[in-house]
Structures are given as structure tokens and as C-alpha cells.
CSV table of C-alpha atoms and ligand atoms in Angstrom, one decimal:
chain,number,residue,atom,x,y,z
A,1,MET,CA,-235.9,66.9,147.6
A,2,ASP,CA,-237.3,70.4,147.4
A,3,PHE,CA,-237.6,71.3,143.8
A,4,VAL,CA,-238.3,74.9,144.4
A,5,THR,CA,-235.3,75.5,146.7
A,6,THR,CA,-233.1,73.6,144.3
A,7,ILE,CA,-234.0,75.6,141.2
A,8,ARG,CA,-233.8,78.8,143.2
A,9,GLY,CA,-230.3,78.0,144.2
A,10,SER,CA,-229.1,76.5,140.9
A,11,TRP,CA,-230.9,78.3,138.1
A,12,GLN,CA,-228.0,80.5,137.1
A,13,LEU,CA,-225.6,77.6,137.0
A,14,LEU,CA,-228.0,75.4,135.1
A,15,LEU,CA,-229.0,78.0,132.6
A,16,SER,CA,-225.5,78.9,131.8
A,17,GLY,CA,-224.8,75.2,131.4
A,18,LEU,CA,-227.8,74.9,129.1
A,19,GLY,CA,-226.5,77.8,127.1
A,20,ILE,CA,-223.3,75.9,126.4
A,21,THR,CA,-225.2,72.7,125.6
A,22,VAL,CA,-227.4,74.6,123.1
A,23,ALA,CA,-224.4,76.3,121.6
A,24,VAL,CA,-222.2,73.3,121.2
A,25,SER,CA,-225.1,71.2,119.9
A,26,LEU,CA,-226.2,73.7,117.3
A,27,ILE,CA,-222.6,74.2,116.1
A,28,ALA,CA,-222.2,70.4,115.8
A,29,ILE,CA,-225.5,70.1,114.0
A,30,ALA,CA,-224.6,72.8,111.5
A,31,ALA,CA,-221.0,71.7,111.0
A,32,GLY,CA,-222.2,68.0,111.0
A,33,ILE,CA,-224.6,68.8,108.1
A,34,VAL,CA,-221.8,70.3,106.1
A,35,ILE,CA,-219.2,67.6,106.9
A,36,GLY,CA,-221.8,64.9,106.4
A,37,PHE,CA,-222.8,66.3,103.0
A,38,VAL,CA,-219.2,66.5,101.8
A,39,SER,CA,-218.4,63.1,103.1
A,40,CYS,CA,-221.6,61.7,101.5
A,41,MET,CA,-220.7,63.2,98.1
A,42,MET,CA,-217.2,61.8,98.5
A,43,SER,CA,-218.5,58.4,99.3
A,44,LEU,CA,-220.6,58.5,96.1
A,45,SER,CA,-217.8,59.9,94.0
A,46,LYS,CA,-216.3,58.1,91.0
A,47,ILE,CA,-212.8,59.1,92.3
A,48,SER,CA,-211.8,56.1,94.4
A,49,PRO,CA,-209.4,57.9,96.9
A,50,LEU,CA,-212.2,60.3,97.8
A,51,ARG,CA,-214.5,57.3,98.3
A,52,VAL,CA,-212.0,55.4,100.5
A,53,LEU,CA,-211.3,58.5,102.6
A,54,ALA,CA,-215.0,59.1,103.3
A,55,GLN,CA,-215.6,55.4,104.1
A,56,ALA,CA,-212.6,55.4,106.4
A,57,TYR,CA,-213.8,58.5,108.2
A,58,VAL,CA,-217.3,57.0,108.8
A,59,TRP,CA,-215.8,53.7,109.8
A,60,VAL,CA,-213.5,55.1,112.4
A,61,ILE,CA,-216.0,57.5,113.9
A,62,ARG,CA,-218.8,55.0,114.1
A,63,GLY,CA,-216.5,52.3,115.3
A,64,THR,CA,-215.0,54.1,118.3
A,65,PRO,CA,-216.7,55.6,121.4
A,66,MET,CA,-217.1,59.4,121.3
A,67,LEU,CA,-215.6,59.5,124.8
A,68,VAL,CA,-212.3,58.2,123.4
A,69,GLN,CA,-212.5,60.5,120.4
A,70,ALA,CA,-212.9,63.4,122.8
A,71,PHE,CA,-209.9,62.3,124.8
A,72,ILE,CA,-207.8,62.0,121.7
A,73,ILE,CA,-208.8,65.5,120.5
A,74,TYR,CA,-208.7,67.3,123.8
A,75,PHE,CA,-205.6,65.7,125.4
A,76,GLY,CA,-203.9,63.9,122.6
A,77,LEU,CA,-204.0,66.3,119.7
A,78,PRO,CA,-202.4,69.3,121.5
A,79,GLN,CA,-199.6,67.1,122.5
A,80,VAL,CA,-198.8,66.2,118.9
A,81,ILE,CA,-199.2,69.7,117.7
A,82,GLN,CA,-197.0,71.1,120.4
A,83,GLN,CA,-194.1,69.4,118.8
A,84,PHE,CA,-194.5,71.7,115.9
A,85,VAL,CA,-196.2,74.7,117.5
A,86,PRO,CA,-194.8,75.0,121.1
A,87,GLY,CA,-197.4,76.1,123.7
A,88,PHE,CA,-200.3,75.0,121.5
A,89,THR,CA,-203.5,74.4,123.5
A,90,LEU,CA,-207.1,73.5,122.6
A,91,GLY,CA,-209.9,74.9,124.7
A,92,ALA,CA,-212.5,72.5,126.1
A,93,PHE,CA,-215.3,74.2,124.1
A,94,LEU,CA,-213.4,74.0,120.8
A,95,ALA,CA,-212.4,70.4,121.4
A,96,ALA,CA,-215.9,69.5,122.3
A,97,ALA,CA,-217.4,71.3,119.3
A,98,ILE,CA,-214.9,69.4,117.0
A,99,THR,CA,-215.6,66.1,118.6
A,100,LEU,CA,-219.4,66.5,118.4
A,101,SER,CA,-219.2,67.8,114.8
A,102,ILE,CA,-217.2,65.0,113.3
A,103,ASN,CA,-219.4,62.6,115.2
A,104,ALA,CA,-222.6,64.0,113.8
A,105,GLY,CA,-221.0,64.3,110.4
A,106,ALA,CA,-220.2,60.6,110.2
A,107,TYR,CA,-223.8,59.6,111.1
A,108,LEU,CA,-225.3,62.3,108.9
A,109,SER,CA,-223.1,61.2,106.0
A,110,GLU,CA,-224.7,57.7,106.2
A,111,ILE,CA,-228.2,59.1,106.5
A,112,PHE,CA,-227.7,61.3,103.4
A,113,ARG,CA,-226.2,58.4,101.5
A,114,GLY,CA,-229.2,56.2,102.4
A,115,GLY,CA,-231.6,58.9,101.3
A,116,ILE,CA,-229.8,59.4,97.9
A,117,ASN,CA,-229.8,55.7,97.3
A,118,ALA,CA,-233.5,55.5,98.1
A,119,VAL,CA,-234.4,57.8,95.3
A,120,ASP,CA,-236.1,55.9,92.5
A,121,PRO,CA,-233.6,55.3,89.7
A,122,GLY,CA,-236.4,56.0,87.2
A,123,GLN,CA,-236.4,59.6,88.3
A,124,ILE,CA,-232.7,59.9,87.5
A,125,GLU,CA,-233.1,58.2,84.1
A,126,ALA,CA,-236.0,60.6,83.2
A,127,SER,CA,-233.8,63.5,84.1
A,128,ARG,CA,-230.8,62.3,82.2
A,129,SER,CA,-233.0,61.5,79.2
A,130,LEU,CA,-234.1,65.1,79.0
A,131,GLY,CA,-230.5,66.1,78.8
A,132,LEU,CA,-229.9,67.3,82.4
A,133,SER,CA,-226.3,66.6,83.5
A,134,GLY,CA,-225.4,64.5,86.4
A,135,GLY,CA,-224.8,67.5,88.6
A,136,ARG,CA,-228.0,69.2,87.7
A,137,THR,CA,-229.9,65.9,88.2
A,138,MET,CA,-228.3,65.8,91.7
A,139,ARG,CA,-229.5,69.3,92.5
A,140,ARG,CA,-232.9,69.3,90.9
A,141,ILE,CA,-234.1,65.8,91.3
A,142,ILE,CA,-232.1,63.6,93.7
A,143,LEU,CA,-231.3,66.0,96.6
A,144,PRO,CA,-234.8,67.5,97.0
A,145,GLN,CA,-236.3,64.0,97.0
A,146,ALA,CA,-233.6,62.6,99.3
A,147,VAL,CA,-234.2,65.4,101.9
A,148,ARG,CA,-237.8,64.5,102.1
A,149,ILE,CA,-237.0,60.8,102.5
A,150,THR,CA,-234.4,61.5,105.3
A,151,THR,CA,-236.1,64.2,107.4
A,152,PRO,CA,-237.2,61.8,110.2
A,153,SER,CA,-233.7,60.3,110.5
A,154,LEU,CA,-232.1,63.7,110.4
A,155,VAL,CA,-234.2,64.9,113.3
A,156,ASN,CA,-233.4,61.8,115.1
A,157,GLN,CA,-229.7,62.4,114.6
A,158,PHE,CA,-230.0,66.0,115.8
A,159,ILE,CA,-231.6,64.8,119.0
A,160,ILE,CA,-228.8,62.3,119.6
A,161,THR,CA,-226.2,65.0,119.1
A,162,VAL,CA,-227.9,67.1,121.8
A,163,LYS,CA,-227.9,64.2,124.2
A,164,ASP,CA,-224.3,63.2,123.3
A,165,SER,CA,-223.1,66.6,124.2
A,166,SER,CA,-223.5,65.6,127.9
A,167,ILE,CA,-220.6,63.1,127.4
A,168,LEU,CA,-218.3,66.1,126.8
A,169,SER,CA,-218.7,67.2,130.5
A,170,ILE,CA,-215.8,64.7,131.0
A,171,ILE,CA,-213.3,66.9,129.3
A,172,GLY,CA,-214.4,69.8,131.4
A,173,LEU,CA,-216.9,71.4,129.0
A,174,GLY,CA,-219.1,73.6,131.2
A,175,GLU,CA,-222.4,72.3,129.8
A,176,LEU,CA,-225.6,71.4,131.6
A,177,VAL,CA,-224.5,68.1,133.2
A,178,ASN,CA,-221.2,69.5,134.3
A,179,HIS,CA,-222.8,72.5,136.0
A,180,ALA,CA,-225.3,70.2,137.7
A,181,LYS,CA,-222.5,68.1,139.1
A,182,VAL,CA,-220.9,71.3,140.5
A,183,TYR,CA,-224.2,72.2,142.2
A,184,VAL,CA,-224.8,68.7,143.5
A,185,GLY,CA,-221.2,68.6,144.9
A,186,GLY,CA,-222.1,71.5,147.2
A,187,THR,CA,-225.7,70.6,148.1
A,188,TYR,CA,-226.1,66.9,147.7
A,189,GLN,CA,-229.5,67.6,146.1
A,190,PHE,CA,-229.1,64.7,143.6
A,191,PHE,CA,-232.7,64.0,142.8
A,192,ALA,CA,-234.1,67.5,142.4
A,193,THR,CA,-231.1,68.8,140.5
A,194,TYR,CA,-231.0,66.0,138.0
A,195,VAL,CA,-234.7,66.1,137.5
A,196,TRP,CA,-234.3,69.8,136.6
A,197,VAL,CA,-231.5,68.9,134.3
A,198,ALA,CA,-233.8,66.3,132.6
A,199,VAL,CA,-236.6,69.0,132.3
A,200,LEU,CA,-234.2,71.4,130.6
A,201,TYR,CA,-233.0,68.8,128.1
A,202,LEU,CA,-236.6,67.8,127.4
A,203,ALA,CA,-237.5,71.5,126.8
A,204,PHE,CA,-234.6,72.1,124.4
A,205,ILE,CA,-235.2,68.9,122.5
A,206,SER,CA,-238.9,69.6,122.3
A,207,VAL,CA,-238.1,73.0,120.8
A,208,LEU,CA,-235.8,71.3,118.3
A,209,MET,CA,-238.5,68.8,117.4
A,210,LEU,CA,-241.1,71.5,116.9
A,211,VAL,CA,-238.8,73.5,114.6
A,212,SER,CA,-237.9,70.4,112.7
A,213,ARG,CA,-241.5,69.5,112.3
A,214,ARG,CA,-242.2,73.0,111.0
A,215,ILE,CA,-239.5,72.6,108.4
A,216,GLU,CA,-240.6,69.1,107.5
A,217,ARG,CA,-244.2,70.4,107.0
A,218,ASN,CA,-243.0,73.2,104.8
A,219,LEU,CA,-241.0,70.7,102.7
A,220,ASN,CA,-244.0,68.4,102.4
A,221,ARG,CA,-246.7,71.1,102.2
A,222,ASP,CA,-247.3,70.3,98.6
A,223,LYS,CA,-247.6,66.6,99.5
A,224,ASP,CA,-250.4,67.2,102.0
A,225,SER,CA,-252.4,69.7,99.9
A,226,ASP,CA,-254.4,67.0,98.0
B,1,MET,CA,-233.1,60.6,55.0
B,2,THR,CA,-231.9,58.6,57.9
B,3,LYS,CA,-232.7,59.9,61.4
B,4,ILE,CA,-231.5,57.1,63.5
B,5,LEU,CA,-228.8,54.6,62.5
B,6,ILE,CA,-227.9,51.6,64.6
B,7,GLU,CA,-225.0,49.6,63.3
B,8,ASN,CA,-223.9,46.2,64.6
B,9,VAL,CA,-224.7,47.1,68.2
B,10,HIS,CA,-223.7,44.5,70.8
B,11,LYS,CA,-224.5,44.8,74.5
B,12,THR,CA,-223.3,42.5,77.2
B,13,PHE,CA,-224.3,42.6,80.9
B,14,GLY,CA,-221.6,40.6,82.7
B,15,THR,CA,-221.2,37.5,80.6
B,16,ARG,CA,-224.8,37.7,79.2
B,17,GLU,CA,-225.1,39.0,75.7
B,18,VAL,CA,-228.4,40.9,75.5
B,19,LEU,CA,-228.0,42.5,72.1
B,20,CYS,CA,-226.1,40.4,69.5
B,21,GLY,CA,-225.5,42.6,66.6
B,22,ILE,CA,-228.5,44.9,65.8
B,23,ASP,CA,-228.7,46.9,62.6
B,24,LEU,CA,-231.5,49.3,62.1
B,25,ALA,CA,-232.1,52.5,60.1
B,26,VAL,CA,-235.0,54.8,60.9
B,27,GLY,CA,-235.9,57.5,58.4
B,28,VAL,CA,-237.2,61.0,59.1
B,29,GLY,CA,-240.8,60.8,60.2
B,30,ASP,CA,-240.9,57.0,60.4
B,31,VAL,CA,-242.7,55.1,63.1
B,32,VAL,CA,-240.9,51.9,64.0
B,33,CYS,CA,-242.7,49.5,66.4
B,34,VAL,CA,-240.6,46.9,68.2
B,35,ILE,CA,-242.3,43.8,69.4
B,36,GLY,CA,-240.9,40.6,71.0
B,37,PRO,CA,-241.0,38.4,74.0
B,38,SER,CA,-239.9,39.6,77.5
B,39,GLY,CA,-236.2,39.7,77.9
B,40,SER,CA,-235.5,39.8,74.2
B,41,GLY,CA,-233.6,43.1,74.6
B,42,LYS,CA,-236.2,45.6,73.4
B,43,SER,CA,-235.7,48.1,76.3
B,44,THR,CA,-231.9,47.7,76.1
B,45,LEU,CA,-231.9,48.6,72.4
B,46,LEU,CA,-234.1,51.7,73.0
B,47,ARG,CA,-231.8,52.7,75.9
B,48,CYS,CA,-228.8,52.4,73.7
B,49,VAL,CA,-230.3,54.9,71.3
B,50,ASN,CA,-230.0,57.8,73.8
B,51,ALA,CA,-227.0,56.2,75.5
B,52,LEU,CA,-228.8,55.7,78.8
B,53,GLU,CA,-227.1,52.3,78.3
B,54,PRO,CA,-223.6,52.4,76.8
B,55,VAL,CA,-223.1,49.9,74.0
B,56,THR,CA,-220.4,47.2,74.3
B,57,SER,CA,-219.6,47.6,70.6
B,58,GLY,CA,-221.2,49.1,67.5
B,59,ARG,CA,-222.4,52.5,66.5
B,60,VAL,CA,-225.5,54.6,67.1
B,61,VAL,CA,-226.0,57.8,65.2
B,62,VAL,CA,-228.9,60.1,65.8
B,63,ASP,CA,-229.2,63.2,63.5
B,64,ASP,CA,-225.6,62.9,62.5
B,65,ILE,CA,-224.4,62.8,66.1
B,66,VAL,CA,-222.5,59.7,67.0
B,67,MET,CA,-224.0,58.8,70.4
B,68,THR,CA,-221.4,56.0,70.8
B,69,ASP,CA,-218.4,58.3,70.4
B,70,PRO,CA,-216.8,58.6,73.8
B,71,LYS,CA,-216.3,62.3,73.0
B,72,CYS,CA,-220.0,62.9,72.3
B,73,ASP,CA,-221.7,65.5,74.4
B,74,LEU,CA,-224.5,63.3,75.5
B,75,ASN,CA,-226.3,65.9,77.6
B,76,SER,CA,-226.6,68.1,74.5
B,77,ALA,CA,-227.5,65.2,72.2
B,78,ARG,CA,-230.2,63.9,74.5
B,79,ARG,CA,-232.2,67.2,74.3
B,80,ASN,CA,-233.1,66.2,70.9
B,81,ILE,CA,-234.3,62.7,71.9
B,82,GLY,CA,-237.4,62.4,74.0
B,83,MET,CA,-238.0,59.3,76.0
B,84,VAL,CA,-241.2,57.9,77.6
B,85,PHE,CA,-241.0,55.2,80.2
B,86,GLN,CA,-243.3,52.4,81.2
B,87,SER,CA,-243.4,53.6,84.7
B,88,PHE,CA,-243.9,57.3,83.7
B,89,ASN,CA,-241.1,58.6,86.0
B,90,LEU,CA,-242.7,62.0,86.5
B,91,PHE,CA,-240.7,64.1,89.0
B,92,SER,CA,-242.7,63.4,92.1
B,93,HIS,CA,-241.7,66.5,94.0
B,94,MET,CA,-242.8,68.9,91.2
B,95,THR,CA,-246.1,70.0,89.8
B,96,VAL,CA,-247.1,69.0,86.3
B,97,ARG,CA,-246.1,72.5,85.2
B,98,ARG,CA,-242.7,72.3,86.7
B,99,ASN,CA,-242.1,68.8,85.3
B,100,ILE,CA,-242.6,70.3,81.9
B,101,THR,CA,-240.8,73.6,82.3
B,102,LEU,CA,-237.7,72.3,84.1
B,103,ALA,CA,-235.7,71.2,81.1
B,104,PRO,CA,-236.5,74.1,78.8
B,105,MET,CA,-235.8,76.6,81.6
B,106,ASP,CA,-232.6,74.9,82.9
B,107,LEU,CA,-231.1,73.9,79.5
B,108,LYS,CA,-232.4,76.4,77.0
B,109,LYS,CA,-232.6,79.3,79.5
B,110,MET,CA,-236.2,79.8,78.4
B,111,PRO,CA,-237.9,82.6,80.4
B,112,ALA,CA,-240.5,81.4,82.9
B,113,ALA,CA,-243.4,83.1,81.2
B,114,GLU,CA,-242.5,81.5,77.9
B,115,ALA,CA,-242.0,78.1,79.5
B,116,ASN,CA,-245.3,78.3,81.3
B,117,ALA,CA,-247.0,79.1,78.0
B,118,LEU,CA,-245.3,76.2,76.4
B,119,ALA,CA,-246.4,73.9,79.3
B,120,ALA,CA,-250.0,75.1,78.9
B,121,GLU,CA,-249.9,74.5,75.1
B,122,LEU,CA,-248.4,71.0,75.4
B,123,LEU,CA,-250.9,70.1,78.1
B,124,ALA,CA,-253.8,71.2,75.9
B,125,LYS,CA,-252.4,69.0,73.2
B,126,VAL,CA,-252.5,65.9,75.4
B,127,GLY,CA,-255.9,66.9,76.8
B,128,LEU,CA,-254.8,67.9,80.3
B,129,ALA,CA,-255.0,71.7,80.3
B,130,ASP,CA,-256.8,71.7,83.6
B,131,ARG,CA,-254.2,69.7,85.5
B,132,ILE,CA,-251.3,72.1,85.2
B,133,ASP,CA,-251.0,72.7,88.9
B,134,ALA,CA,-251.5,69.1,90.0
B,135,TYR,CA,-248.8,66.9,91.5
B,136,PRO,CA,-248.1,63.5,89.8
B,137,ARG,CA,-249.7,61.5,92.7
B,138,GLN,CA,-253.0,63.3,92.0
B,139,LEU,CA,-253.1,61.9,88.5
B,140,SER,CA,-254.3,58.6,87.0
B,141,GLY,CA,-251.8,56.4,85.2
B,142,GLY,CA,-253.1,57.5,81.8
B,143,GLN,CA,-252.8,61.2,82.8
B,144,LYS,CA,-249.3,60.7,84.2
B,145,GLN,CA,-248.2,59.1,80.9
B,146,ARG,CA,-249.7,62.0,78.9
B,147,VAL,CA,-247.8,64.5,81.1
B,148,ALA,CA,-244.7,62.5,80.6
B,149,ILE,CA,-245.1,62.8,76.8
B,150,ALA,CA,-245.7,66.5,77.2
B,151,ARG,CA,-242.6,66.8,79.3
B,152,ALA,CA,-240.5,65.0,76.6
B,153,LEU,CA,-242.0,67.2,73.9
B,154,ALA,CA,-241.1,70.4,75.8
B,155,MET,CA,-237.5,70.1,74.6
B,156,LYS,CA,-238.9,70.0,71.0
B,157,PRO,CA,-237.1,66.8,70.2
B,158,ASP,CA,-236.8,65.4,66.7
B,159,VAL,CA,-237.0,61.8,67.9
B,160,MET,CA,-239.2,60.1,70.5
B,161,LEU,CA,-238.5,56.8,72.1
B,162,PHE,CA,-241.4,54.9,73.8
B,163,ASP,CA,-240.7,51.9,76.1
B,164,GLU,CA,-244.0,50.1,76.6
B,165,PRO,CA,-245.8,53.3,77.4
B,166,THR,CA,-249.2,51.6,78.0
B,167,SER,CA,-248.1,48.4,79.8
B,168,ALA,CA,-248.5,49.8,83.3
B,169,LEU,CA,-252.0,51.2,82.5
B,170,ASP,CA,-255.4,49.9,83.3
B,171,PRO,CA,-257.1,48.9,80.0
B,172,GLU,CA,-259.5,51.8,80.0
B,173,MET,CA,-256.6,54.3,80.0
B,174,VAL,CA,-254.6,52.7,77.2
B,175,GLY,CA,-256.6,54.5,74.5
B,176,GLU,CA,-256.1,58.0,75.7
B,177,VAL,CA,-252.3,57.5,75.6
B,178,LEU,CA,-252.3,55.8,72.2
B,179,THR,CA,-254.4,58.6,70.8
B,180,VAL,CA,-251.8,61.1,71.8
B,181,MET,CA,-249.1,59.0,70.2
B,182,LYS,CA,-251.0,58.6,67.0
B,183,GLN,CA,-251.4,62.3,66.7
B,184,LEU,CA,-247.7,62.7,67.2
B,185,ALA,CA,-247.0,60.2,64.4
B,186,LEU,CA,-249.3,62.1,62.2
B,187,ASP,CA,-247.5,65.3,63.0
B,188,GLY,CA,-244.4,63.6,61.5
B,189,MET,CA,-242.4,62.7,64.6
B,190,THR,CA,-239.7,60.1,64.2
B,191,MET,CA,-240.6,57.4,66.7
B,192,ILE,CA,-239.4,54.1,68.0
B,193,VAL,CA,-242.1,52.4,70.0
B,194,VAL,CA,-241.6,49.2,72.0
B,195,THR,CA,-245.1,48.0,72.5
B,196,HIS,CA,-247.4,45.0,73.2
B,197,GLU,CA,-250.3,46.9,71.6
B,198,MET,CA,-250.5,45.0,68.3
B,199,SER,CA,-253.5,47.0,67.0
B,200,PHE,CA,-251.5,50.3,67.5
B,201,ALA,CA,-248.5,48.8,65.6
B,202,LYS,CA,-250.8,47.6,62.8
B,203,GLU,CA,-252.4,51.0,62.5
B,204,VAL,CA,-249.5,53.4,63.0
B,205,ALA,CA,-246.2,51.7,62.3
B,206,ASP,CA,-244.4,52.2,59.0
B,207,ARG,CA,-242.3,49.2,60.0
B,208,VAL,CA,-242.5,46.5,62.6
B,209,ILE,CA,-239.5,44.9,64.1
B,210,PHE,CA,-239.7,41.5,65.8
B,211,MET,CA,-236.9,40.8,68.3
B,212,ASP,CA,-235.9,37.6,70.0
B,213,ASN,CA,-232.8,36.7,72.0
B,214,GLY,CA,-231.0,40.0,71.2
B,215,LEU,CA,-231.5,39.8,67.5
B,216,ILE,CA,-233.9,41.3,64.9
B,217,VAL,CA,-235.5,38.1,63.7
B,218,GLU,CA,-238.0,39.6,61.3
B,219,GLN,CA,-239.0,43.0,60.0
B,220,GLY,CA,-241.3,44.6,57.5
B,221,THR,CA,-244.5,46.5,57.1
B,222,PRO,CA,-247.2,45.7,59.6
B,223,GLN,CA,-248.9,43.8,56.8
B,224,ASP,CA,-245.8,41.6,56.3
B,225,VAL,CA,-245.2,40.9,59.9
B,226,PHE,CA,-248.7,40.5,61.2
B,227,SER,CA,-250.5,38.9,58.3
B,228,ASN,CA,-247.7,37.0,56.7
B,229,PRO,CA,-244.9,36.3,59.2
B,230,LYS,CA,-242.1,34.2,57.6
B,231,GLU,CA,-240.1,33.1,60.7
B,232,PRO,CA,-241.4,30.4,62.9
B,233,ARG,CA,-240.4,32.4,66.0
B,234,THR,CA,-242.5,35.3,64.8
B,235,GLN,CA,-245.5,33.1,64.1
B,236,ASP,CA,-245.2,31.5,67.5
B,237,PHE,CA,-245.0,34.8,69.3
B,238,LEU,CA,-248.0,36.3,67.4
B,239,ARG,CA,-250.0,33.2,68.1
B,240,ARG,CA,-249.3,33.4,71.8
B,241,VAL,CA,-250.0,37.1,71.9
B,242,SER,CA,-253.3,36.8,70.1
B,243,GLN,CA,-254.4,34.0,72.5
B,244,ALA,CA,-253.5,36.1,75.5
B,245,GLY,CA,-255.3,39.1,74.1
C,301,ATP,N1,-228.8,46.6,84.0
C,301,ATP,C1,-228.8,45.3,83.7
C,301,ATP,N2,-228.0,44.4,84.2
C,301,ATP,C2,-228.0,43.1,83.9
C,301,ATP,N3,-228.9,42.5,83.1
C,301,ATP,C3,-229.8,43.3,82.5
C,301,ATP,C4,-229.8,44.8,82.8
C,301,ATP,N4,-230.8,45.3,82.0
C,301,ATP,C5,-231.4,44.3,81.3
C,301,ATP,N5,-230.8,43.1,81.6
C,301,ATP,C6,-231.1,41.8,81.0
C,301,ATP,O1,-231.1,41.9,79.6
C,301,ATP,C7,-232.1,41.1,79.1
C,301,ATP,C8,-232.9,42.0,78.1
C,301,ATP,O2,-233.6,43.0,78.9
C,301,ATP,P1,-234.6,44.0,78.3
C,301,ATP,O3,-235.1,44.8,79.4
C,301,ATP,O4,-233.9,44.8,77.2
C,301,ATP,O5,-235.7,43.1,77.7
C,301,ATP,P2,-237.1,43.5,77.1
C,301,ATP,O6,-237.2,42.9,75.8
C,301,ATP,O7,-237.3,45.0,77.2
C,301,ATP,O8,-238.1,42.8,78.0
C,301,ATP,P3,-239.6,43.2,78.6
C,301,ATP,O9,-240.6,43.0,77.5
C,301,ATP,O10,-239.8,42.3,79.8
C,301,ATP,O11,-239.5,44.7,79.0
C,301,ATP,C9,-232.9,40.6,80.2
C,301,ATP,O12,-232.5,39.2,80.4
C,301,ATP,C10,-232.5,41.4,81.4
C,301,ATP,O13,-232.5,40.6,82.5
C,302,MG,MG1,-238.6,46.2,78.4
């Protein structure tokens, strides 16, 4: 249970794992924002096939464990594609990034939708009465207000995405937990190693929260300057 | 000359008929005040004029543009029709200046400097020149409503629609908003005003419309309607209002 010895022996392994955790999480957050935004716009669309598609996506992703999704994408998908493209393989990192992205995307889609629906309809009527089109009203009035409303839930979802990345150690992604397991396998230093893992997650998520708070404060700067 | 023409307008929500055949013509520079009990369809009628609410049947024409024509370019037509709401609906994430300059800059491609000058001019007109950099939440109700009027005027509309603009205000703030509206009427603006302010209607209206249950029950000069109402429903309504006031 010697923390100093443990970190001396494991820091290279843990830091490289943390690097993968950071990379896959940030990719998933960025891609998830894009996917979530598109899915949200589709779910609010007047074109019903788009709406149904977006609803089905959110329903499937939210209704199944990410572990199962990861298995389907990492083990199952290449098998299907191999029938058309012989020798096709999907690397663990790519499979993990896809799984985490579509997961974050589904939850973010719902958060965005909630934010947009929470905007006072009077704001939209005022905008339309001035002659602004639906699209312009979306960009000028609805989205800026929805972003302010949803920032806390967005940050929450980002944190969940970081933590969820640990599940992907199961498909062999060499992230933080995976590397910790490797180290523990040779040294049996369970307690010290996993405490260090927890510390590293805490550090990364704290940085993420600080950055988010910065952005949130910038968005709301006008609101606080009374 | 007719500025606003409403012909046999019907509006149903689900199975409920809220407007049951409204006919109304408003001339250039006329001020028409609409009074009537809650739920009689006053707001719905006003919202049919700028097509915020699509009519079920009938025709609405503003400045020779048929608002009820499915092919009508509503975004373009609405630029000419200002609307002021009971709940102000100022854009909460924008300064007073931006609230006013948004539409002219976005829709008329007005340069920022010109739009800012316009905002300053309009705010001076409604007595709020010093609040140009404030946010809506920093303003009183009466100030918010005066900014909302300035915002609507920024598009230089020919027609202004007011839906109970003073109903959400504390009594001491009603006057400042009515003063601005009176000035607007004097400047020759064509206005439809839904209001419970009978004294305003008496003083400013060219014509008063009394609505009940989706119909225009009585109309005429303020003199006719207030001093000499013919319909029992109008008499009843006016009696109740004067008791409440
Ligand atoms: N979007 C809607 N969906 C369903 N019913 C509606 C809708 N808008 C209005 N109504 C109904 O239509 C009727 C007339 O409403 P409206 O708002 O026009 O009345 P009003 O005369 O403006 O009343 P108030 O003085 O209370 O503002 C009411 O019974 C109302 O419930
Ligand atoms: Mg009303």
C-alpha cells in the first residue's frame, strides 16, 4: 500500500492510459455535440421520417447498455462488413470513439431538445412578428437562449462521457483503467493503484469543470453585470 | 383608404370556434380599440392580422398584401406590421440596443452605425435614451414595454398591433406607455389596440369594437359605444368594467 512506490512504478503506464482517456473523451464530446445537434434538429423537424429516425436513434442508444453497443460495434460490425469488404477490421480506439460518440450524441440530443423547448414561446413570437424567418429566429433567439439554459446539463453529460470511457477497457482500449489493470496484474497493488487512477480521473474532470465554468461565465457575463 | 381589411374570418381551435366571422376595415391612420370580456377572441383576432395565427377561413389583407394567401411571403409582410405584446417579450439575452437593431440589421442590411443611431433616436422618442445599454431584466415593466414599442418601430411599420400592452403593468407605469401610444396615434400610425384602458379608448380611438364570443357585437365612435351602447351585452360589459375600475 505504498503510494510513492506505486506511482514511481506505474506513472508511465497510467499517464499513457490517461492520454487515451482524454483523447477518446474529447473526441466523443466534440462528435457528440455535432451528432446531438443534428439529431435534435431532426427530432424537431417538420419532416416526419427525419423525426422518426432521430427518435429511434435516441431510443435505441438510451435503451441499451453501452457495453453491448461497444461489443456490437467492435466485434459485430466488422463481421458484417467483412462480407462486403474482405479483411475489414476496426481498431479498438476507433470502435471506442464511435461508441462513446453516438452515446454522448443521444443524450446531448435530448438535452438540446429540452433546452430549445424551454425557451419562452413569447420570444419566438416577438421574433417572427418582426419578420425574422424560422431559421433566423432559431439562430438569433432560440439557440443562444437554449445554450444558456442547458449549460449545467451539458457539463454534466461531458463528465459522464469521461467516466463512461472506462467501460471501453473491456474491448481492449488502452485507456486509464485498462493500463491500471495491467499494472495491478504484475504487482497486486490494488489499493494504491486504483486510488491513483481515481486521482487522475478527478484531476481531468476538475479541469473539464473549470473550463466549462469559464465558458459558462463568459456566456452569462452580461447576466451577472447588473 | 383601407389599410387593414378583415373579411369573414373564422378561427377554430380543435372543435372550438373562437372567431365566428369577423369583418373589419381599418383606414389609413385610424386607431381602432378592441374591448370585450376575457376569452372573447380579441388576441386571436389580432394575431390573425399578422398571421401569427393562421385563419381557418376568411381573408386578411394588409396594405394590399393578402396575409391569408398560402403563397404570401409572411416574413416580408410582417416587417410592415409591428406588434406589441402584453408580456413585452424583449429578447432577454440582448441589450436594449440589440433588441432594437436586430431586425433592421438582419432584414434590411442596415449598417451598424445607422442602426445604432436609429435605436438612440427611437429610445429618445419613448423617453429611454439613457437605457440603451441595459438588459431587459434591469428595466421596470413600463420601461420594457416602451422598449418593445421602439423595437417594433425600428422596422418603420405602417401598422401597429397592441395586445393589452398595459395589462401586465403596475398602475403607476400604465401612463408612461399610454403616453407613447397616444403620440404614435397623433403621428398618424394605423393602430389596432386591444385594451382594458377605457379612458385611453375614449380619448384616442377613432372607433371602438366590442367583441364577445368570437363576434363583433357592437362598434362605433367612442361616444357611441361608451355613452350610448345599444346592445345589452355591451351595456353589461361596460357596467362590470366601470364597477371593477
Ligand atoms: N392556441 C390555442 N389553442 C387552443 N385554444 C386557444 C388558443 N389560443 C386561444 N385559445 C382559446 O380561444 C379563446 C379566445 O382566446 P383569446 O386569447 O383570443 O381571448 P381574449 O379575448 O384575448 O381574452 P383575454 O382578454 O383573456 O386576453 C379562449 O377560449 C382561448 O382559450
Ligand atoms: Mg388576449
